[in-house]
mmCIF file with all atom_site columns, C-alpha atoms in Angstrom:
data_model
loop_
_atom_site.group_PDB
_atom_site.id
_atom_site.type_symbol
_atom_site.label_atom_id
_atom_site.label_alt_id
_atom_site.label_comp_id
_atom_site.label_asym_id
_atom_site.label_entity_id
_atom_site.label_seq_id
_atom_site.pdbx_PDB_ins_code
_atom_site.Cartn_x
_atom_site.Cartn_y
_atom_site.Cartn_z
_atom_site.occupancy
_atom_site.B_iso_or_equiv
_atom_site.pdbx_formal_charge
_atom_site.auth_seq_id
_atom_site.auth_comp_id
_atom_site.auth_asym_id
_atom_site.auth_atom_id
_atom_site.pdbx_PDB_model_num
ATOM 1   C CA . MET A 1 1   ? -3.334  -21.846 -41.209 1.00 0.00 ? 78  MET A CA 1
ATOM 2   C CA . LYS A 1 2   ? -0.826  -24.569 -40.438 1.00 0.00 ? 79  LYS A CA 1
ATOM 3   C CA . HIS A 1 3   ? 1.317   -21.960 -38.585 1.00 0.00 ? 80  HIS A CA 1
ATOM 4   C CA . ASP A 1 4   ? -1.458  -21.207 -36.040 1.00 0.00 ? 81  ASP A CA 1
ATOM 5   C CA . LYS A 1 5   ? -0.781  -24.229 -33.807 1.00 0.00 ? 82  LYS A CA 1
ATOM 6   C CA . PRO A 1 6   ? 2.969   -23.571 -33.274 1.00 0.00 ? 83  PRO A CA 1
ATOM 7   C CA . PHE A 1 7   ? 2.215   -19.898 -32.715 1.00 0.00 ? 84  PHE A CA 1
ATOM 8   C CA . ALA A 1 8   ? -0.421  -20.730 -30.090 1.00 0.00 ? 85  ALA A CA 1
ATOM 9   C CA . TRP A 1 9   ? 2.042   -23.011 -28.264 1.00 0.00 ? 86  TRP A CA 1
ATOM 10  C CA . LEU A 1 10  ? 4.720   -20.349 -28.411 1.00 0.00 ? 87  LEU A CA 1
ATOM 11  C CA . MET A 1 11  ? 2.319   -17.763 -26.951 1.00 0.00 ? 88  MET A CA 1
ATOM 12  C CA . ALA A 1 12  ? 1.224   -20.172 -24.188 1.00 0.00 ? 89  ALA A CA 1
ATOM 13  C CA . ILE A 1 13  ? 4.845   -20.854 -23.222 1.00 0.00 ? 90  ILE A CA 1
ATOM 14  C CA . ALA A 1 14  ? 5.675   -17.134 -23.283 1.00 0.00 ? 91  ALA A CA 1
ATOM 15  C CA . ILE A 1 15  ? 2.690   -16.263 -21.067 1.00 0.00 ? 92  ILE A CA 1
ATOM 16  C CA . ALA A 1 16  ? 3.475   -19.075 -18.616 1.00 0.00 ? 93  ALA A CA 1
ATOM 17  C CA . THR A 1 17  ? 7.136   -18.066 -18.444 1.00 0.00 ? 94  THR A CA 1
ATOM 18  C CA . LEU A 1 18  ? 6.333   -14.390 -17.891 1.00 0.00 ? 95  LEU A CA 1
ATOM 19  C CA . SER A 1 19  ? 3.674   -15.074 -15.267 1.00 0.00 ? 96  SER A CA 1
ATOM 20  C CA . LEU A 1 20  ? 5.996   -17.067 -12.950 1.00 0.00 ? 97  LEU A CA 1
ATOM 21  C CA . PRO A 1 21  ? 8.096   -14.090 -11.837 1.00 0.00 ? 98  PRO A CA 1
ATOM 22  C CA . LEU A 1 22  ? 4.949   -11.993 -11.390 1.00 0.00 ? 99  LEU A CA 1
ATOM 23  C CA . THR A 1 23  ? 3.372   -14.505 -9.012  1.00 0.00 ? 100 THR A CA 1
ATOM 24  C CA . ALA A 1 24  ? 6.587   -14.608 -6.999  1.00 0.00 ? 101 ALA A CA 1
ATOM 25  C CA . CYS A 1 25  ? 6.300   -10.847 -6.464  1.00 0.00 ? 102 CYS A CA 1
ATOM 26  C CA . GLY A 1 26  ? 3.021   -11.127 -4.585  1.00 0.00 ? 103 GLY A CA 1
ATOM 27  C CA . ASN A 1 27  ? 2.643   -9.591  -1.122  1.00 0.00 ? 104 ASN A CA 1
ATOM 28  C CA . ASP A 1 28  ? 2.890   -12.866 0.799   1.00 0.00 ? 105 ASP A CA 1
ATOM 29  C CA . ASP A 1 29  ? 4.095   -11.671 4.216   1.00 0.00 ? 106 ASP A CA 1
ATOM 30  C CA . GLU A 1 30  ? 5.240   -15.101 5.337   1.00 0.00 ? 107 GLU A CA 1
ATOM 31  C CA . ALA A 1 31  ? 7.428   -15.617 2.257   1.00 0.00 ? 108 ALA A CA 1
ATOM 32  C CA . ILE A 1 32  ? 8.890   -12.148 2.724   1.00 0.00 ? 109 ILE A CA 1
ATOM 33  C CA . ALA A 1 33  ? 9.404   -12.838 6.418   1.00 0.00 ? 110 ALA A CA 1
ATOM 34  C CA . VAL A 1 34  ? 11.328  -16.039 5.733   1.00 0.00 ? 111 VAL A CA 1
ATOM 35  C CA . ALA A 1 35  ? 13.484  -14.311 3.124   1.00 0.00 ? 112 ALA A CA 1
ATOM 36  C CA . GLU A 1 36  ? 14.013  -11.417 5.529   1.00 0.00 ? 113 GLU A CA 1
ATOM 37  C CA . VAL A 1 37  ? 15.381  -13.707 8.241   1.00 0.00 ? 114 VAL A CA 1
ATOM 38  C CA . HIS A 1 38  ? 17.658  -15.600 5.872   1.00 0.00 ? 115 HIS A CA 1
ATOM 39  C CA . ASN A 1 39  ? 19.188  -12.344 4.610   1.00 0.00 ? 116 ASN A CA 1
ATOM 40  C CA . HIS A 1 40  ? 20.463  -11.361 8.055   1.00 0.00 ? 117 HIS A CA 1
ATOM 41  C CA . PRO A 1 41  ? 23.465  -12.728 9.937   1.00 0.00 ? 118 PRO A CA 1
ATOM 42  C CA . GLU A 1 42  ? 21.754  -13.277 13.309  1.00 0.00 ? 119 GLU A CA 1
ATOM 43  C CA . PRO A 1 43  ? 21.796  -16.907 14.449  1.00 0.00 ? 120 PRO A CA 1
ATOM 44  C CA . MET A 1 44  ? 18.526  -18.744 13.923  1.00 0.00 ? 121 MET A CA 1
ATOM 45  C CA . THR A 1 45  ? 18.332  -19.841 17.574  1.00 0.00 ? 122 THR A CA 1
ATOM 46  C CA . LYS A 1 46  ? 17.773  -16.295 18.804  1.00 0.00 ? 123 LYS A CA 1
ATOM 47  C CA . LEU A 1 47  ? 14.837  -14.069 19.372  1.00 0.00 ? 124 LEU A CA 1
ATOM 48  C CA . CYS A 1 48  ? 15.201  -11.337 16.742  1.00 0.00 ? 125 CYS A CA 1
ATOM 49  C CA . ALA A 1 49  ? 13.054  -8.340  15.853  1.00 0.00 ? 126 ALA A CA 1
ATOM 50  C CA . TYR A 1 50  ? 13.216  -6.620  12.467  1.00 0.00 ? 127 TYR A CA 1
ATOM 51  C CA . GLY A 1 51  ? 11.725  -3.242  11.589  1.00 0.00 ? 128 GLY A CA 1
ATOM 52  C CA . VAL A 1 52  ? 9.297   -2.864  8.694   1.00 0.00 ? 129 VAL A CA 1
ATOM 53  C CA . MET A 1 53  ? 8.875   0.735   7.610   1.00 0.00 ? 130 MET A CA 1
ATOM 54  C CA . PRO A 1 54  ? 5.362   2.248   7.311   1.00 0.00 ? 131 PRO A CA 1
ATOM 55  C CA . THR A 1 55  ? 5.800   2.213   3.517   1.00 0.00 ? 132 THR A CA 1
ATOM 56  C CA . GLY A 1 56  ? 6.102   -1.597  3.630   1.00 0.00 ? 133 GLY A CA 1
ATOM 57  C CA . THR A 1 57  ? 9.836   -1.772  2.920   1.00 0.00 ? 134 THR A CA 1
ATOM 58  C CA . ARG A 1 58  ? 12.000  -3.934  5.157   1.00 0.00 ? 135 ARG A CA 1
ATOM 59  C CA . GLY A 1 59  ? 14.764  -2.410  7.242   1.00 0.00 ? 136 GLY A CA 1
ATOM 60  C CA . ALA A 1 60  ? 18.124  -3.173  5.688   1.00 0.00 ? 137 ALA A CA 1
ATOM 61  C CA . ALA A 1 61  ? 20.188  -2.623  8.822   1.00 0.00 ? 138 ALA A CA 1
ATOM 62  C CA . GLY A 1 62  ? 19.551  -6.090  10.242  1.00 0.00 ? 139 GLY A CA 1
ATOM 63  C CA . ALA A 1 63  ? 17.778  -6.788  13.475  1.00 0.00 ? 140 ALA A CA 1
ATOM 64  C CA . VAL A 1 64  ? 16.402  -3.865  15.446  1.00 0.00 ? 141 VAL A CA 1
ATOM 65  C CA . PHE A 1 65  ? 17.165  -5.958  18.520  1.00 0.00 ? 142 PHE A CA 1
ATOM 66  C CA . THR A 1 66  ? 17.894  -9.556  19.525  1.00 0.00 ? 143 THR A CA 1
ATOM 67  C CA . ASP A 1 67  ? 17.639  -11.373 22.817  1.00 0.00 ? 144 ASP A CA 1
ATOM 68  C CA . ASP A 1 68  ? 21.246  -10.322 23.465  1.00 0.00 ? 145 ASP A CA 1
ATOM 69  C CA . ASP A 1 69  ? 19.963  -6.722  23.689  1.00 0.00 ? 146 ASP A CA 1
ATOM 70  C CA . ILE A 1 70  ? 17.209  -7.639  26.150  1.00 0.00 ? 147 ILE A CA 1
ATOM 71  C CA . GLU A 1 71  ? 18.104  -7.356  29.814  1.00 0.00 ? 148 GLU A CA 1
ATOM 72  C CA . TRP A 1 72  ? 14.692  -8.625  30.994  1.00 0.00 ? 149 TRP A CA 1
ATOM 73  C CA . PHE A 1 73  ? 10.937  -8.606  30.394  1.00 0.00 ? 150 PHE A CA 1
ATOM 74  C CA . ASP A 1 74  ? 8.602   -7.954  33.338  1.00 0.00 ? 151 ASP A CA 1
ATOM 75  C CA . LEU A 1 75  ? 5.389   -9.899  32.862  1.00 0.00 ? 152 LEU A CA 1
ATOM 76  C CA . SER A 1 76  ? 3.382   -7.808  35.343  1.00 0.00 ? 153 SER A CA 1
ATOM 77  C CA . THR A 1 77  ? 4.320   -4.346  33.991  1.00 0.00 ? 154 THR A CA 1
ATOM 78  C CA . ARG A 1 78  ? 5.035   -5.556  30.422  1.00 0.00 ? 155 ARG A CA 1
ATOM 79  C CA . GLU A 1 79  ? 8.293   -3.582  30.436  1.00 0.00 ? 156 GLU A CA 1
ATOM 80  C CA . LEU A 1 80  ? 10.908  -4.809  27.976  1.00 0.00 ? 157 LEU A CA 1
ATOM 81  C CA . ARG A 1 81  ? 14.206  -3.565  29.374  1.00 0.00 ? 158 ARG A CA 1
ATOM 82  C CA . PHE A 1 82  ? 17.080  -3.255  26.948  1.00 0.00 ? 159 PHE A CA 1
ATOM 83  C CA . ARG A 1 83  ? 20.755  -3.069  27.824  1.00 0.00 ? 160 ARG A CA 1
ATOM 84  C CA . ASP A 1 84  ? 22.140  0.430   28.301  1.00 0.00 ? 161 ASP A CA 1
ATOM 85  C CA . THR A 1 85  ? 24.572  -0.138  25.435  1.00 0.00 ? 162 THR A CA 1
ATOM 86  C CA . MET A 1 86  ? 21.774  -0.552  22.889  1.00 0.00 ? 163 MET A CA 1
ATOM 87  C CA . GLU A 1 87  ? 20.961  2.376   20.617  1.00 0.00 ? 164 GLU A CA 1
ATOM 88  C CA . PRO A 1 88  ? 17.419  3.701   21.345  1.00 0.00 ? 165 PRO A CA 1
ATOM 89  C CA . LEU A 1 89  ? 14.779  2.155   19.073  1.00 0.00 ? 166 LEU A CA 1
ATOM 90  C CA . ARG A 1 90  ? 13.438  5.560   18.042  1.00 0.00 ? 167 ARG A CA 1
ATOM 91  C CA . GLU A 1 91  ? 16.811  6.123   16.357  1.00 0.00 ? 168 GLU A CA 1
ATOM 92  C CA . LYS A 1 92  ? 16.568  2.813   14.488  1.00 0.00 ? 169 LYS A CA 1
ATOM 93  C CA . ILE A 1 93  ? 12.986  2.825   13.225  1.00 0.00 ? 170 ILE A CA 1
ATOM 94  C CA . PRO A 1 94  ? 10.244  5.449   12.893  1.00 0.00 ? 171 PRO A CA 1
ATOM 95  C CA . LEU A 1 95  ? 7.052   5.485   14.919  1.00 0.00 ? 172 LEU A CA 1
ATOM 96  C CA . THR A 1 96  ? 4.227   3.324   13.527  1.00 0.00 ? 173 THR A CA 1
ATOM 97  C CA . ALA A 1 97  ? 6.728   1.018   11.833  1.00 0.00 ? 174 ALA A CA 1
ATOM 98  C CA . GLU A 1 98  ? 5.966   -2.666  12.220  1.00 0.00 ? 175 GLU A CA 1
ATOM 99  C CA . ILE A 1 99  ? 8.257   -4.919  14.170  1.00 0.00 ? 176 ILE A CA 1
ATOM 100 C CA . HIS A 1 100 ? 8.379   -8.564  13.137  1.00 0.00 ? 177 HIS A CA 1
ATOM 101 C CA . PHE A 1 101 ? 9.507   -10.950 15.839  1.00 0.00 ? 178 PHE A CA 1
ATOM 102 C CA . TYR A 1 102 ? 11.222  -14.240 15.004  1.00 0.00 ? 179 TYR A CA 1
ATOM 103 C CA . LEU A 1 103 ? 12.150  -17.074 17.301  1.00 0.00 ? 180 LEU A CA 1
ATOM 104 C CA . GLY A 1 104 ? 14.627  -19.616 15.992  1.00 0.00 ? 181 GLY A CA 1
ATOM 105 C CA . GLY A 1 105 ? 14.172  -18.259 12.463  1.00 0.00 ? 182 GLY A CA 1
ATOM 106 C CA . GLU A 1 106 ? 10.364  -18.712 12.566  1.00 0.00 ? 183 GLU A CA 1
ATOM 107 C CA . TYR A 1 107 ? 7.892   -15.841 12.422  1.00 0.00 ? 184 TYR A CA 1
ATOM 108 C CA . LEU A 1 108 ? 6.668   -15.489 16.019  1.00 0.00 ? 185 LEU A CA 1
ATOM 109 C CA . PHE A 1 109 ? 3.754   -13.061 16.268  1.00 0.00 ? 186 PHE A CA 1
ATOM 110 C CA . SER A 1 110 ? 1.294   -13.107 13.383  1.00 0.00 ? 187 SER A CA 1
ATOM 111 C CA . GLY A 1 111 ? 0.720   -9.509  12.431  1.00 0.00 ? 188 GLY A CA 1
ATOM 112 C CA . GLY A 1 112 ? 3.894   -8.426  14.162  1.00 0.00 ? 189 GLY A CA 1
ATOM 113 C CA . ALA A 1 113 ? 3.799   -5.453  16.479  1.00 0.00 ? 190 ALA A CA 1
ATOM 114 C CA . THR A 1 114 ? 3.664   -1.740  15.854  1.00 0.00 ? 191 THR A CA 1
ATOM 115 C CA . PHE A 1 115 ? 6.248   0.626   17.305  1.00 0.00 ? 192 PHE A CA 1
ATOM 116 C CA . VAL A 1 116 ? 4.416   3.506   18.991  1.00 0.00 ? 193 VAL A CA 1
ATOM 117 C CA . GLY A 1 117 ? 5.245   6.373   21.324  1.00 0.00 ? 194 GLY A CA 1
ATOM 118 C CA . LEU A 1 118 ? 3.272   8.485   23.729  1.00 0.00 ? 195 LEU A CA 1
ATOM 119 C CA . ILE A 1 119 ? 2.793   11.114  21.029  1.00 0.00 ? 196 ILE A CA 1
ATOM 120 C CA . CYS A 1 120 ? 0.831   8.691   18.798  1.00 0.00 ? 197 CYS A CA 1
ATOM 121 C CA . SER A 1 121 ? -2.801  9.689   18.467  1.00 0.00 ? 198 SER A CA 1
ATOM 122 C CA . GLN A 1 122 ? -3.823  6.499   16.661  1.00 0.00 ? 199 GLN A CA 1
ATOM 123 C CA . ILE A 1 123 ? -5.559  3.542   18.276  1.00 0.00 ? 200 ILE A CA 1
ATOM 124 C CA . PHE A 1 124 ? -3.991  0.094   17.792  1.00 0.00 ? 201 PHE A CA 1
ATOM 125 C CA . ASP A 1 125 ? -5.999  -3.008  18.682  1.00 0.00 ? 202 ASP A CA 1
ATOM 126 C CA . ASP A 1 126 ? -3.097  -5.434  18.444  1.00 0.00 ? 203 ASP A CA 1
ATOM 127 C CA . LEU A 1 127 ? 0.392   -5.890  19.859  1.00 0.00 ? 204 LEU A CA 1
ATOM 128 C CA . VAL A 1 128 ? 2.492   -2.722  20.206  1.00 0.00 ? 205 VAL A CA 1
ATOM 129 C CA . LEU A 1 129 ? 5.978   -1.965  21.430  1.00 0.00 ? 206 LEU A CA 1
ATOM 130 C CA . CYS A 1 130 ? 5.411   1.362   23.167  1.00 0.00 ? 207 CYS A CA 1
ATOM 131 C CA . CYS A 1 131 ? 8.190   3.802   23.956  1.00 0.00 ? 208 CYS A CA 1
ATOM 132 C CA . GLY A 1 132 ? 7.003   5.311   27.220  1.00 0.00 ? 209 GLY A CA 1
ATOM 133 C CA . LYS A 1 133 ? 4.221   4.928   29.720  1.00 0.00 ? 210 LYS A CA 1
ATOM 134 C CA . ILE A 1 134 ? 1.784   7.247   31.464  1.00 0.00 ? 211 ILE A CA 1
ATOM 135 C CA . ASP A 1 135 ? 0.963   6.190   35.014  1.00 0.00 ? 212 ASP A CA 1
ATOM 136 C CA . GLY A 1 136 ? -1.406  8.730   36.520  1.00 0.00 ? 213 GLY A CA 1
ATOM 137 C CA . GLU A 1 137 ? 0.460   12.016  36.261  1.00 0.00 ? 214 GLU A CA 1
ATOM 138 C CA . VAL A 1 138 ? 3.875   10.396  35.870  1.00 0.00 ? 215 VAL A CA 1
ATOM 139 C CA . ILE A 1 139 ? 5.231   10.206  32.322  1.00 0.00 ? 216 ILE A CA 1
ATOM 140 C CA . ASP A 1 140 ? 8.021   7.710   31.688  1.00 0.00 ? 217 ASP A CA 1
ATOM 141 C CA . ASP A 1 141 ? 9.388   8.294   28.189  1.00 0.00 ? 218 ASP A CA 1
ATOM 142 C CA . GLY A 1 142 ? 12.628  6.333   28.324  1.00 0.00 ? 219 GLY A CA 1
ATOM 143 C CA . ARG A 1 143 ? 11.453  2.723   28.650  1.00 0.00 ? 220 ARG A CA 1
ATOM 144 C CA . TYR A 1 144 ? 9.708   0.225   26.384  1.00 0.00 ? 221 TYR A CA 1
ATOM 145 C CA . TYR A 1 145 ? 6.534   -1.760  26.996  1.00 0.00 ? 222 TYR A CA 1
ATOM 146 C CA . LEU A 1 146 ? 5.013   -4.622  25.023  1.00 0.00 ? 223 LEU A CA 1
ATOM 147 C CA . TYR A 1 147 ? 1.259   -4.023  25.247  1.00 0.00 ? 224 TYR A CA 1
ATOM 148 C CA . ASP A 1 148 ? -1.737  -5.802  23.717  1.00 0.00 ? 225 ASP A CA 1
ATOM 149 C CA . CYS A 1 149 ? -3.074  -2.464  22.417  1.00 0.00 ? 226 CYS A CA 1
ATOM 150 C CA . TYR A 1 150 ? -2.494  1.273   22.424  1.00 0.00 ? 227 TYR A CA 1
ATOM 151 C CA . PRO A 1 151 ? -3.666  3.245   24.291  1.00 0.00 ? 228 PRO A CA 1
ATOM 152 C CA . THR A 1 152 ? -3.981  0.669   27.040  1.00 0.00 ? 229 THR A CA 1
ATOM 153 C CA . GLN A 1 153 ? -7.434  1.808   28.184  1.00 0.00 ? 230 GLN A CA 1
ATOM 154 C CA . PHE A 1 154 ? -8.821  -0.178  25.214  1.00 0.00 ? 231 PHE A CA 1
ATOM 155 C CA . ILE A 1 155 ? -7.606  -3.505  26.677  1.00 0.00 ? 232 ILE A CA 1
ATOM 156 C CA . ASN A 1 156 ? -11.194 -4.757  27.153  1.00 0.00 ? 233 ASN A CA 1
ATOM 157 C CA . ASP A 1 157 ? -12.229 -4.049  23.551  1.00 0.00 ? 234 ASP A CA 1
ATOM 158 C CA . GLU A 1 158 ? -13.452 -7.243  21.870  1.00 0.00 ? 235 GLU A CA 1
ATOM 159 C CA . ARG A 1 159 ? -10.998 -6.875  18.952  1.00 0.00 ? 236 ARG A CA 1
ATOM 160 C CA . VAL A 1 160 ? -8.087  -6.491  21.356  1.00 0.00 ? 237 VAL A CA 1
ATOM 161 C CA . GLN A 1 161 ? -9.211  -9.564  23.277  1.00 0.00 ? 238 GLN A CA 1
ATOM 162 C CA . ALA A 1 162 ? -9.681  -11.554 20.049  1.00 0.00 ? 239 ALA A CA 1
ATOM 163 C CA . ASN A 1 163 ? -6.161  -10.624 18.885  1.00 0.00 ? 240 ASN A CA 1
ATOM 164 C CA . ARG A 1 164 ? -4.769  -11.511 22.286  1.00 0.00 ? 241 ARG A CA 1
ATOM 165 C CA . LEU A 1 165 ? -6.481  -14.904 22.177  1.00 0.00 ? 242 LEU A CA 1
ATOM 166 C CA . ARG A 1 166 ? -5.287  -15.526 18.596  1.00 0.00 ? 243 ARG A CA 1
ATOM 167 C CA . ARG A 1 167 ? -1.687  -15.004 19.619  1.00 0.00 ? 244 ARG A CA 1
ATOM 168 C CA . ALA A 1 168 ? -1.859  -16.846 22.997  1.00 0.00 ? 245 ALA A CA 1
ATOM 169 C CA . SER A 1 169 ? 0.361   -19.776 21.952  1.00 0.00 ? 246 SER A CA 1
ATOM 170 C CA . GLN A 1 170 ? 2.871   -17.420 20.317  1.00 0.00 ? 247 GLN A CA 1
ATOM 171 C CA . TRP A 1 171 ? 2.911   -15.268 23.452  1.00 0.00 ? 248 TRP A CA 1
ATOM 172 C CA . GLU A 1 172 ? 3.548   -18.379 25.538  1.00 0.00 ? 249 GLU A CA 1
ATOM 173 C CA . ALA A 1 173 ? 6.481   -19.347 23.295  1.00 0.00 ? 250 ALA A CA 1
ATOM 174 C CA . PHE A 1 174 ? 7.881   -15.811 23.693  1.00 0.00 ? 251 PHE A CA 1
ATOM 175 C CA . LEU A 1 175 ? 7.620   -15.990 27.499  1.00 0.00 ? 252 LEU A CA 1
ATOM 176 C CA . ASN A 1 176 ? 9.029   -19.539 27.668  1.00 0.00 ? 253 ASN A CA 1
ATOM 177 C CA . TYR A 1 177 ? 12.019  -18.504 25.591  1.00 0.00 ? 254 TYR A CA 1
ATOM 178 C CA . LEU A 1 178 ? 12.768  -15.477 27.759  1.00 0.00 ? 255 LEU A CA 1
ATOM 179 C CA . GLU A 1 179 ? 12.381  -17.610 30.870  1.00 0.00 ? 256 GLU A CA 1
ATOM 180 C CA . SER A 1 180 ? 14.826  -20.204 29.480  1.00 0.00 ? 257 SER A CA 1
ATOM 181 C CA . LYS A 1 181 ? 17.337  -17.369 29.051  1.00 0.00 ? 258 LYS A CA 1
ATOM 182 C CA . GLY A 1 182 ? 16.760  -16.071 32.602  1.00 0.00 ? 259 GLY A CA 1
ATOM 183 C CA . LYS A 1 183 ? 15.228  -12.847 31.251  1.00 0.00 ? 260 LYS A CA 1
ATOM 184 C CA . LEU A 1 184 ? 11.645  -13.150 32.513  1.00 0.00 ? 261 LEU A CA 1
ATOM 185 C CA . ARG A 1 185 ? 10.436  -11.359 35.629  1.00 0.00 ? 262 ARG A CA 1
ATOM 186 C CA . ARG A 1 186 ? 7.092   -12.237 37.164  1.00 0.00 ? 263 ARG A CA 1
#
């Protein structure tokens, strides 16, 4: 029985050693987000957006867009106009993929945004980057809009309003940054 004590210590050390890598593999979005930013070459002083595929895997192609790609953001229409030279987002990421925004290397919008198009039949009660807009009978499918929900007729839903309130300071930081770059229209 004198071998039981060393064996117990050996087992305790083995279990502790094996459990460390397993705890590091948890689904902690913030830890993944920080690692995601540090694995890409974009400067940390920029506004950057990275695609997260619907399966949960991160896009390996770098940023989907940065503030260099943004021509302007119109606060009243919520249109996010990209430069003509930028490849269309629908060719970079699939619909319903998440988009994580970072400002200066810090995760900007908690929960990110979802990339949607006019063909999406799902309802989203949080931030979306929508490809297209329906205004009465006019369909505009070539522009992008940053909405608080999709479809926009749910804007007064209490969950949408709660999410909007939760992200108010982050939204203000987003607008202040774009304004400092001369890219905000009111």
